[in-house]
Structures are given as C-alpha cells and as structure tokens.
Short mmCIF file of C-alpha atoms in Angstrom, two decimals:
data_model
loop_
_atom_site.label_atom_id
_atom_site.label_comp_id
_atom_site.label_asym_id
_atom_site.label_seq_id
_atom_site.Cartn_x
_atom_site.Cartn_y
_atom_site.Cartn_z
CA MET H 1 -9.99 19.67 -0.66
CA ASP H 2 -6.55 21.10 0.82
CA ASP H 3 -7.43 19.40 4.10
CA LEU H 4 -8.07 16.16 2.39
CA LEU H 5 -4.61 16.31 0.40
CA ALA H 6 -2.85 17.22 3.82
CA ARG H 7 -4.57 14.22 5.60
CA PHE H 8 -3.62 11.94 2.62
CA ARG H 9 0.01 12.96 2.78
CA ALA H 10 0.11 12.38 6.52
CA ALA H 11 -1.44 8.86 6.01
CA CYS H 12 0.99 8.09 3.37
CA ASP H 13 3.90 8.94 5.78
CA ARG H 14 2.39 6.70 8.37
CA HIS H 15 2.36 3.75 6.03
CA ALA H 16 5.74 4.50 4.38
CA GLY H 17 7.59 1.85 6.47
CA ARG H 18 5.57 -1.04 4.86
CA GLY H 19 8.72 -2.06 2.76
CA GLY H 20 10.73 -1.23 -0.21
CA PRO H 21 9.66 0.89 -3.29
CA GLU H 22 7.91 -2.16 -4.58
CA LEU H 23 5.31 -2.08 -1.83
CA ARG H 24 4.86 1.85 -2.26
CA ALA H 25 1.49 1.42 -3.90
CA THR H 26 0.38 -0.91 -0.96
CA ALA H 27 1.15 2.11 1.38
CA LEU H 28 -0.75 4.48 -0.84
CA ALA H 29 -3.67 2.11 -0.84
CA ALA H 30 -3.60 2.05 2.91
CA ALA H 31 -3.72 5.66 3.08
CA CYS H 32 -6.62 5.92 0.60
CA ARG H 33 -8.58 3.49 2.96
CA ASP H 34 -7.89 5.78 5.89
CA VAL H 35 -8.77 9.12 4.41
CA LEU H 36 -11.50 8.47 1.76
CA ALA H 37 -14.19 6.61 4.33
CA ALA H 38 -13.51 3.32 2.64
CA ASP H 39 -13.15 -0.30 4.17
CA GLY H 40 -10.45 -1.24 1.56
CA ALA H 41 -8.69 0.03 -1.42
CA THR H 42 -6.72 -1.36 -4.30
CA ILE H 43 -4.51 0.08 -6.93
CA SER H 44 -4.00 -1.66 -10.27
CA VAL H 45 -2.18 -0.81 -13.51
CA THR H 46 -3.33 -1.68 -17.19
CA SER H 47 -2.18 -0.83 -20.46
CA GLY H 48 -5.06 -2.00 -22.28
CA GLY H 49 -6.28 -5.27 -23.74
CA LEU H 50 -5.59 -8.06 -21.31
CA TRP H 51 -2.76 -6.70 -19.21
CA HIS H 52 -3.98 -5.77 -15.75
CA LEU H 53 -1.64 -5.91 -12.75
CA PRO H 54 -2.50 -5.48 -8.91
CA ILE H 55 0.28 -3.51 -7.51
CA GLY H 56 -1.08 -2.52 -4.06
CA ALA H 57 -3.88 -3.27 -1.65
CA SER H 58 -4.61 -2.00 1.83
CA ASP H 59 -5.50 -5.46 3.30
CA ASP H 60 -6.09 -9.21 2.21
CA ALA H 61 -9.91 -8.51 1.90
CA ALA H 62 -9.57 -5.63 -0.72
CA ALA H 63 -6.89 -7.83 -2.57
CA ALA H 64 -9.28 -10.67 -2.84
CA ALA H 65 -11.96 -8.16 -4.29
CA GLU H 66 -9.53 -7.20 -6.85
CA ARG H 67 -8.72 -10.75 -7.81
CA TRP H 68 -12.46 -11.83 -8.28
CA GLN H 69 -13.07 -8.59 -10.34
CA PHE H 70 -10.24 -9.69 -12.62
CA THR H 71 -11.19 -13.36 -12.49
CA VAL H 72 -14.85 -12.79 -13.83
CA GLY H 73 -13.53 -10.06 -16.26
CA GLN H 74 -16.23 -7.54 -15.33
CA GLY H 75 -16.69 -4.79 -12.64
CA PRO H 76 -16.44 -0.98 -11.92
CA GLY H 77 -12.67 -0.86 -11.99
CA LEU H 78 -12.51 -2.18 -15.55
CA LEU H 79 -15.40 0.22 -16.56
CA ALA H 80 -13.64 3.14 -14.96
CA TRP H 81 -10.58 2.35 -17.02
CA THR H 82 -12.59 2.05 -20.32
CA GLU H 83 -14.63 5.15 -19.73
CA GLY H 84 -11.81 7.23 -18.28
CA GLY H 85 -13.83 8.55 -15.45
CA PRO H 86 -15.41 7.63 -11.93
CA VAL H 87 -17.77 4.65 -11.64
CA VAL H 88 -19.82 4.53 -8.43
CA ALA H 89 -21.53 1.08 -7.94
CA GLY H 90 -23.85 0.61 -4.99
CA GLU H 91 -25.04 -2.78 -3.98
CA ALA H 92 -28.29 -2.75 -6.25
CA SER H 93 -25.99 -1.45 -9.35
CA LEU H 94 -23.58 -4.41 -8.68
CA ARG H 95 -26.45 -6.87 -8.57
CA ARG H 96 -27.91 -5.56 -11.63
CA THR H 97 -24.95 -4.68 -13.80
CA TRP H 98 -22.33 -7.23 -12.61
CA PRO H 99 -24.12 -10.26 -11.04
CA VAL H 100 -21.39 -12.58 -11.09
CA LEU H 101 -19.03 -10.21 -9.38
CA HIS H 102 -21.82 -9.21 -7.02
CA ASP H 103 -22.07 -13.00 -5.94
CA GLN H 104 -18.37 -13.30 -5.53
CA LEU H 105 -18.09 -10.40 -3.29
CA HIS H 106 -20.81 -11.40 -1.12
CA ARG H 107 -19.36 -14.85 -0.81
CA ARG H 108 -15.80 -13.81 -0.48
CA THR H 109 -15.53 -10.35 1.02
CA PRO H 110 -17.28 -8.02 3.45
CA PHE H 111 -17.82 -5.44 0.71
CA ARG H 112 -21.22 -4.26 -0.88
CA SER H 113 -20.36 -1.30 -3.03
CA VAL H 114 -17.48 0.00 -4.80
CA ILE H 115 -16.11 3.42 -6.05
CA ALA H 116 -13.62 3.06 -8.97
CA VAL H 117 -11.53 5.95 -10.63
CA PRO H 118 -8.66 6.13 -13.09
CA LEU H 119 -5.46 7.47 -11.94
CA ARG H 120 -4.87 9.41 -15.05
CA PRO H 121 -6.16 9.98 -18.52
CA GLY H 122 -4.09 9.60 -21.80
CA PRO H 123 -1.84 7.05 -23.54
CA GLY H 124 0.52 4.77 -21.71
CA PRO H 125 0.17 2.59 -18.69
CA ALA H 126 -3.13 3.72 -16.75
CA GLY H 127 -4.13 2.88 -13.29
CA ILE H 128 -7.29 2.39 -11.20
CA LEU H 129 -8.18 3.00 -7.71
CA ASP H 130 -10.86 0.97 -6.26
CA LEU H 131 -12.59 1.84 -3.20
CA HIS H 132 -14.16 -1.22 -1.36
CA LEU H 133 -17.11 -0.41 1.02
CA ARG H 134 -19.15 -2.31 3.54
CA ARG H 135 -22.09 -0.10 3.26
CA PRO H 136 -24.52 -0.64 0.33
CA GLU H 137 -24.55 2.81 -1.00
CA PRO H 138 -21.80 5.31 -1.29
CA ALA H 139 -22.22 9.04 -1.36
CA ALA H 140 -21.89 9.10 -5.00
CA SER H 141 -20.69 12.65 -6.00
CA ARG H 142 -18.82 13.67 -3.02
CA ASP H 143 -17.03 10.33 -2.43
CA ALA H 144 -16.20 10.14 -6.28
CA GLU H 145 -14.90 13.67 -6.33
CA ARG H 146 -12.68 12.98 -3.27
CA ALA H 147 -11.21 9.65 -4.69
CA GLN H 148 -10.69 11.21 -8.15
CA LEU H 149 -8.53 13.95 -6.42
CA VAL H 150 -6.39 11.61 -4.56
CA ALA H 151 -6.10 9.18 -7.33
CA SER H 152 -4.69 11.86 -9.60
CA LEU H 153 -1.88 12.32 -6.99
CA ILE H 154 -1.34 8.59 -6.93
CA GLY H 155 -1.13 8.61 -10.79
CA THR H 156 1.37 11.17 -10.98
CA GLU H 157 3.75 9.51 -8.30
CA LEU H 158 3.35 5.91 -9.65
CA LEU H 159 2.92 6.48 -13.59
CA GLY H 160 4.31 9.88 -14.24
CA PRO H 161 7.84 10.82 -15.59
CA ALA H 162 9.18 11.04 -12.24
CA THR H 163 9.33 7.38 -11.96
CA GLY H 164 12.49 7.54 -13.91
CA PRO H 165 14.10 5.19 -16.66
CA GLY H 166 13.71 1.46 -16.51
CA GLU H 167 11.01 -0.73 -15.28
CA PRO H 168 8.98 0.65 -12.46
CA ALA H 169 9.30 -0.70 -8.87
CA TRP H 170 5.65 -1.85 -8.73
CA LEU H 171 6.40 -4.68 -11.14
CA ASP H 172 8.02 -6.32 -8.34
CA ALA H 173 5.00 -6.12 -6.07
CA PRO H 174 4.06 -9.60 -4.66
CA ALA H 175 0.41 -9.43 -6.17
CA ALA H 176 2.00 -8.21 -9.59
CA ARG H 177 4.34 -10.96 -9.73
CA ARG H 178 1.65 -13.71 -8.83
CA ARG H 179 -0.58 -12.07 -11.65
CA GLN H 180 2.24 -12.52 -14.13
CA ARG H 181 1.83 -16.29 -13.83
CA VAL H 182 -1.53 -15.79 -15.55
CA TRP H 183 0.11 -14.46 -18.44
CA MET H 184 2.61 -17.25 -18.36
CA VAL H 185 -0.30 -19.62 -18.62
CA ILE H 186 -1.69 -17.60 -21.47
CA SER H 187 1.55 -18.14 -23.25
CA MET H 188 1.41 -21.88 -22.59
CA CYS H 189 -2.06 -21.95 -23.98
CA ARG H 190 -0.91 -20.21 -27.06
CA GLN H 191 1.97 -22.59 -27.67
CA VAL H 192 0.18 -25.89 -26.72
CA LEU H 193 -3.46 -25.28 -27.73
CA GLY H 194 -2.91 -22.64 -30.50
CA LEU H 195 -5.23 -20.22 -29.01
CA PRO H 196 -5.00 -16.42 -29.28
CA ASP H 197 -4.33 -14.48 -26.10
CA ALA H 198 -7.87 -13.22 -25.80
CA ASP H 199 -9.28 -16.90 -26.22
CA ALA H 200 -6.85 -18.24 -23.84
CA LEU H 201 -7.98 -15.75 -21.15
CA ALA H 202 -11.55 -16.60 -21.87
CA LEU H 203 -10.67 -20.14 -21.39
CA LEU H 204 -8.84 -19.87 -18.13
CA ARG H 205 -11.88 -17.45 -16.87
CA ALA H 206 -14.33 -20.29 -17.68
CA ARG H 207 -12.22 -23.00 -16.16
CA ALA H 208 -11.70 -20.87 -13.11
CA TYR H 209 -15.19 -20.09 -12.53
CA ALA H 210 -16.18 -23.76 -13.03
CA ARG H 211 -13.67 -24.58 -10.17
CA ASP H 212 -14.88 -21.68 -8.02
CA ARG H 213 -11.04 -20.27 -7.95
CA THR H 214 -9.45 -17.29 -8.84
CA LEU H 215 -7.26 -17.03 -12.05
CA GLU H 216 -4.18 -16.85 -9.75
CA GLU H 217 -5.11 -20.16 -8.14
CA LEU H 218 -5.77 -21.77 -11.38
CA ALA H 219 -2.51 -20.33 -12.87
CA ASP H 220 -0.57 -21.74 -10.16
CA ASP H 221 -2.03 -25.26 -10.60
CA VAL H 222 -0.96 -25.24 -14.29
CA VAL H 223 2.59 -23.65 -13.57
CA GLU H 224 3.36 -26.06 -10.86
CA GLY H 225 2.09 -29.03 -12.79
CA ARG H 226 -1.02 -29.96 -11.03
CA THR H 227 -3.26 -29.24 -14.01
CA PRO H 228 -1.97 -29.93 -17.46
CA VAL H 229 -2.62 -27.30 -20.15
CA ARG H 230 -4.35 -29.58 -22.30
CA ALA H 231 -6.76 -30.62 -19.46
CA LEU H 232 -8.10 -27.03 -19.51
CA HIS H 233 -9.27 -27.34 -23.01
CA HIS H 234 -10.71 -30.81 -22.55
CA SER H 235 -12.62 -29.76 -19.41
CA ALA H 236 -14.08 -26.75 -21.33
CA GLU H 237 -15.35 -29.05 -23.94
CA ASP H 238 -16.98 -31.71 -21.45
#
C-alpha cells in the first residue's frame, strides 16, 4: 500500500496546477482516477439530511454521474455515507438495487459500475469518494480497500482540522456553487408553497425526473425565471 500512496501523491502533484484552492478536490479526484484503476472519480461532501455538495470531479462524465445520483436520490455514494463503509456495485447490483440510477448511467454516461467509500467516519461534514468504472464488475475487496485508503487521506486534507478557520475553499468549487441553486429553490418552495425542505426536494426530484433533467438544470430554470415556483406544484398534481 505504500507504493499506492506514493503514486497517489505523485498524481496529486501532476494535477496540482488545475487552479486555486477551490479546485483542490478536482485535482484529488483526477489523481484517484489515475491510480485506482477507475475511469472517473468524484468527491462530494455531506453533513446529513438534504445537504450534499459535489466539490470535485475528474472529468465531465464523472460529474454527470454524480449529478444523476443526486437527482434520483439513490445510489452507492449515498449508501456509503449512510452505512459508513465501502459499497461496491457492479452492473447487476446497480440494476437490481438502484434501477432508476442504473438507467440514467446507461443513458447518460459510459459507466457500468461504481465503488463508493466515505472519506471519514464521525460527526461533522463527511465526504464520499465515488469511483466510476466502465467495466461491469469491479474487483470488489481489493479495489474497495485501495479506494478506502486513498479516501482517508483525502478526508484528512479536505475535512480535517488542518483546513483552518472559516469556510472551506471547496464551497467555492463551481459544481458546489451550482448545487447551491437547488437549495435556493428549496427555500423558494418553502416560502411560496409552504413545503418542508424534504417535501420540496422530493417535489423537485419528481419534476426533474418527469422532464428528464438533472436537479441543477431544473433549479436553473426556476432561479432564472423560466419555470415559476407555483408551476412545479401544479405540474406535480396534473
């Protein structure tokens, strides 16, 4: 495993020039893809409940896979966070356990299997590393063990006390800023429709699914005035 960590650090150095501190997780995701025999990688942060932010992706296809997992509200990454341990999902497992996500991954991405591991256990913000694979079956135990080792290093860097006071830089990652529009729309649903946050998110997911769009795309429509908030409720009732 020492060789794995050395190669991971070298890959991090190669990708370090991707931008400022807000893009550090993007460099880390790219390094994960390079050294963990994956075809894509994403890093996201959650503190429980509805709050779930993507903060880094190795490439556009991996970022799309994360968005669809969040849009359908199910998948290996969410389960890894809930259970606090690795989740290995081959194509058959995805089809059986998360059929809606399986369908979207087939339609929207080249990925057929996923390995998801938490960045760290315990209270406070937690993170998830998703490895997206083109092959239908990961090498479950070996791949998950390697991913967990690297994820722990990432968790220490991004979520540990060394991050310092104030807001973490990853809150300014482009994907995180765009995801925050979803929470803007949830707040609008609470104020205009009188819905609790969980019900508002469920409504948005149903509406996004009906339109075959991600939650980010639907949130853009609402925030930019193309879809009135009240129309979301009316369309769900029709």
